[in-house]
Coordinates of C-alpha atoms in Angstrom, one line a residue:
M16 CA 80.8 103.2 158.4
K17 CA 79.4 106.0 156.2
Q18 CA 82.8 107.7 156.2
K19 CA 84.5 104.3 155.0
L20 CA 82.1 104.1 152.5
M21 CA 82.7 107.6 151.2
I22 CA 86.4 106.9 151.1
V23 CA 85.8 103.7 148.9
K24 CA 83.6 105.8 146.5
N25 CA 85.9 108.6 146.2
F26 CA 88.6 105.9 145.3
V27 CA 86.4 104.3 142.5
L28 CA 85.8 108.0 141.4
L29 CA 89.5 108.7 141.1
F30 CA 90.4 105.3 139.7
V31 CA 87.7 105.9 136.8
L32 CA 88.9 109.4 136.1
S33 CA 92.4 108.5 136.1
C34 CA 91.8 105.6 133.7
A35 CA 89.5 108.0 131.5
F36 CA 92.4 110.3 131.2
F37 CA 94.9 107.8 130.2
I38 CA 92.8 105.8 127.7
S39 CA 91.5 109.0 126.3
S40 CA 95.1 109.9 125.5
V41 CA 95.7 106.7 124.0
A42 CA 92.5 106.8 122.0
Q43 CA 93.8 110.2 120.2
E44 CA 96.6 108.1 118.7
R45 CA 94.5 105.2 117.7
K46 CA 91.3 105.4 115.5
T47 CA 89.0 102.4 115.5
P48 CA 86.7 101.9 112.3
N49 CA 83.0 102.1 113.2
D50 CA 82.5 98.5 112.0
K51 CA 84.7 97.2 114.5
M52 CA 82.1 98.4 117.1
L53 CA 79.7 95.6 115.7
T54 CA 82.2 92.9 116.0
P55 CA 81.3 90.4 118.9
K56 CA 84.1 89.8 121.5
V57 CA 85.0 87.4 124.0
G58 CA 87.6 87.8 126.7
V59 CA 88.8 87.4 130.3
K60 CA 88.3 89.8 133.1
G61 CA 89.2 90.3 136.9
G62 CA 89.3 92.9 139.5
I63 CA 88.7 93.7 143.2
N64 CA 85.5 93.7 145.2
F65 CA 84.7 96.0 148.1
T66 CA 81.8 94.1 149.7
N67 CA 79.6 94.5 152.7
L68 CA 76.6 92.9 154.4
Y69 CA 74.4 95.6 156.0
V70 CA 73.3 94.0 159.4
D71 CA 71.0 95.2 162.2
D72 CA 72.1 94.9 165.7
V73 CA 75.7 94.7 165.5
K74 CA 78.3 96.9 167.1
D75 CA 80.2 97.5 163.9
E76 CA 80.4 96.6 160.1
N77 CA 83.3 96.8 157.9
M78 CA 83.8 96.3 154.2
K79 CA 85.7 93.1 153.2
I80 CA 88.0 93.2 150.2
G81 CA 87.8 90.2 147.7
F82 CA 88.3 89.5 144.0
N83 CA 86.4 88.8 140.9
L84 CA 87.6 86.7 138.0
G85 CA 86.1 85.2 134.7
L86 CA 85.1 85.4 131.1
F87 CA 82.7 87.8 129.4
A88 CA 81.3 88.1 126.0
K89 CA 80.2 91.4 124.2
L90 CA 77.4 91.1 121.6
P91 CA 76.7 94.4 119.7
V92 CA 73.2 94.9 118.7
T93 CA 73.8 98.4 117.2
Q94 CA 76.8 100.8 117.2
G95 CA 75.1 102.3 120.5
L96 CA 74.1 99.0 122.2
S97 CA 75.6 95.7 123.1
I98 CA 74.6 92.8 125.3
Q99 CA 77.2 91.6 127.7
P100 CA 76.7 88.4 129.5
E101 CA 79.5 87.1 131.9
I102 CA 80.5 84.3 134.2
L103 CA 82.5 85.1 137.1
Y104 CA 84.0 83.6 140.6
S105 CA 83.3 86.5 142.9
V106 CA 84.5 86.7 146.7
K107 CA 82.0 88.5 148.7
G108 CA 81.2 89.0 152.6
S109 CA 81.8 91.4 155.4
K110 CA 83.4 92.0 158.8
L111 CA 81.1 92.3 161.4
A112 CA 81.6 93.1 165.1
Y113 CA 78.8 91.7 167.2
D114 CA 78.1 93.0 171.0
L115 CA 76.7 90.0 172.9
G116 CA 74.4 89.1 170.2
V117 CA 73.9 85.6 168.7
L118 CA 77.6 85.3 168.2
G119 CA 78.7 87.0 171.2
S120 CA 81.3 90.0 171.7
N121 CA 83.7 89.4 168.9
E122 CA 84.5 90.3 165.1
Y123 CA 83.6 87.8 162.7
R124 CA 84.5 87.5 159.0
F125 CA 81.9 86.4 156.6
N126 CA 83.5 84.7 153.6
L127 CA 80.9 84.0 150.8
N128 CA 82.2 83.0 147.5
Y129 CA 79.8 82.9 144.5
V130 CA 79.8 81.8 140.9
E131 CA 78.0 84.7 139.4
V132 CA 76.4 85.5 136.0
P133 CA 75.6 89.2 135.3
I134 CA 73.9 90.1 132.1
L135 CA 74.1 93.8 131.2
A136 CA 73.0 96.2 128.5
V137 CA 75.9 98.3 127.6
I138 CA 75.1 101.8 126.0
N139 CA 77.7 103.5 124.4
L140 CA 77.9 107.3 125.4
S141 CA 80.7 108.0 123.2
K142 CA 83.5 105.9 121.3
N143 CA 85.2 104.9 124.4
F144 CA 82.8 105.5 127.3
N145 CA 79.8 103.2 128.3
L146 CA 77.1 103.0 130.7
Q147 CA 76.1 99.4 132.0
A148 CA 72.9 98.4 133.6
G149 CA 71.3 94.9 134.2
G150 CA 71.1 92.1 136.6
Y151 CA 72.8 89.0 138.0
A152 CA 72.1 85.7 139.3
A153 CA 74.6 83.9 141.7
Y154 CA 75.2 80.5 143.2
L155 CA 76.9 80.3 146.7
A156 CA 79.7 77.9 146.0
Q157 CA 81.5 78.2 149.5
A158 CA 81.0 80.0 152.8
N159 CA 82.8 80.0 156.0
I160 CA 82.7 82.2 159.3
K161 CA 85.9 83.0 161.0
R162 CA 86.3 84.7 164.6
A163 CA 88.9 87.3 164.8
N164 CA 91.1 86.7 167.9
G165 CA 93.0 89.3 169.9
D166 CA 96.4 87.9 168.8
G167 CA 95.7 88.5 165.1
T168 CA 94.7 84.9 164.2
N169 CA 91.4 83.6 163.0
D170 CA 89.4 80.6 164.1
Q171 CA 86.9 79.0 161.7
I172 CA 83.7 78.1 163.2
A173 CA 83.4 74.5 162.0
D174 CA 79.5 74.1 162.3
L175 CA 78.9 77.2 160.1
N176 CA 79.1 76.8 156.3
E177 CA 77.2 77.3 153.1
E178 CA 74.3 75.2 154.4
N179 CA 73.3 78.3 156.6
F180 CA 72.8 80.5 153.7
N181 CA 70.8 80.9 150.7
R182 CA 72.4 79.1 147.7
L183 CA 70.9 81.5 145.3
D184 CA 71.4 85.3 145.1
Y185 CA 70.2 87.8 142.5
G186 CA 70.2 91.4 142.2
L187 CA 70.9 94.6 140.2
V188 CA 74.1 95.9 138.4
G189 CA 75.0 99.3 137.2
G190 CA 78.3 100.8 136.3
L191 CA 80.6 102.8 133.9
G192 CA 83.1 101.4 131.4
I193 CA 86.0 102.5 129.2
D194 CA 87.0 100.7 126.1
V195 CA 89.9 101.1 123.8
E196 CA 90.9 98.5 121.3
N197 CA 90.8 95.1 123.3
I198 CA 91.1 96.5 126.7
T199 CA 88.1 97.3 129.0
I200 CA 88.1 99.0 132.3
G201 CA 85.5 99.9 134.7
A202 CA 83.5 100.2 137.9
R203 CA 80.3 98.6 139.0
Y204 CA 77.8 98.5 142.0
N205 CA 76.0 95.3 142.7
Y206 CA 72.9 95.4 145.0
G207 CA 71.5 92.2 146.0
L208 CA 67.7 91.7 146.1
R209 CA 67.6 88.4 148.2
E210 CA 68.4 88.0 151.8
V211 CA 71.7 86.1 152.5
G212 CA 70.7 84.1 155.6
K213 CA 68.5 81.2 155.2
A214 CA 65.1 81.4 156.8
D215 CA 64.6 79.8 160.2
N216 CA 68.4 79.1 160.5
F217 CA 71.5 80.6 162.2
G218 CA 72.0 82.6 159.1
S219 CA 68.9 84.6 159.4
Q220 CA 69.5 85.2 163.1
A221 CA 73.0 86.4 162.5
L222 CA 72.7 88.4 159.4
K223 CA 69.2 90.0 160.3
N224 CA 67.8 89.9 156.7
S225 CA 71.0 91.4 155.2
K226 CA 71.8 91.5 151.5
N227 CA 75.0 91.6 149.5
S228 CA 76.3 94.9 148.4
A229 CA 79.5 95.3 146.3
I230 CA 81.6 97.9 144.6
S231 CA 83.7 96.4 141.9
L232 CA 86.7 97.6 139.9
Y233 CA 87.9 95.6 137.0
I234 CA 90.1 95.3 133.7
G235 CA 89.4 92.9 130.9
F236 CA 90.9 91.8 127.6
G237 CA 88.6 91.0 124.6
F238 CA 89.7 88.8 121.6

């Protein structure tokens, strides 16, 4: 698991550095007046999630790939600081292999789909690079669990859905971003602070007090 996480982190680092090189090259050709940095923006953004649920007493745990899509606003306070609220549809979860535990000896895919509202402070480190920090609150809109069969098919477990999980999630967010003109690109890490499984329920038995964890890459367009 640590090796897989390291691969994803290296991929994220390579992604950010590649974007930085490309956008810095473009930025040399286009100079934006300072007063534009104080103009509020709204826009659309989307990207890819690498998510996991860290669970005790499982045979193996693997990252699940999902997506995020939504709207954002960037509200400048000064040239060096902005507040950025967002509303996103974010697909999270994990792939867990149990060894004769509460679910038996199989691999299961936990699909957790949230409506998520991050609010971040965006600190401009330079004209094009920024540091992001804040928190998020999320509502679990849909959930299902599927069992992976040996023939490559998946069976949904009909009795298990969003009622087995806490509807509300919240946590911390940190990341780096690159802005040029109306394009924004970045990478973030979300760390959930609330347990995913509902207390005294199947969710708490299967997930053993686990919390959401996600690495997200995104691109956005402001107007």
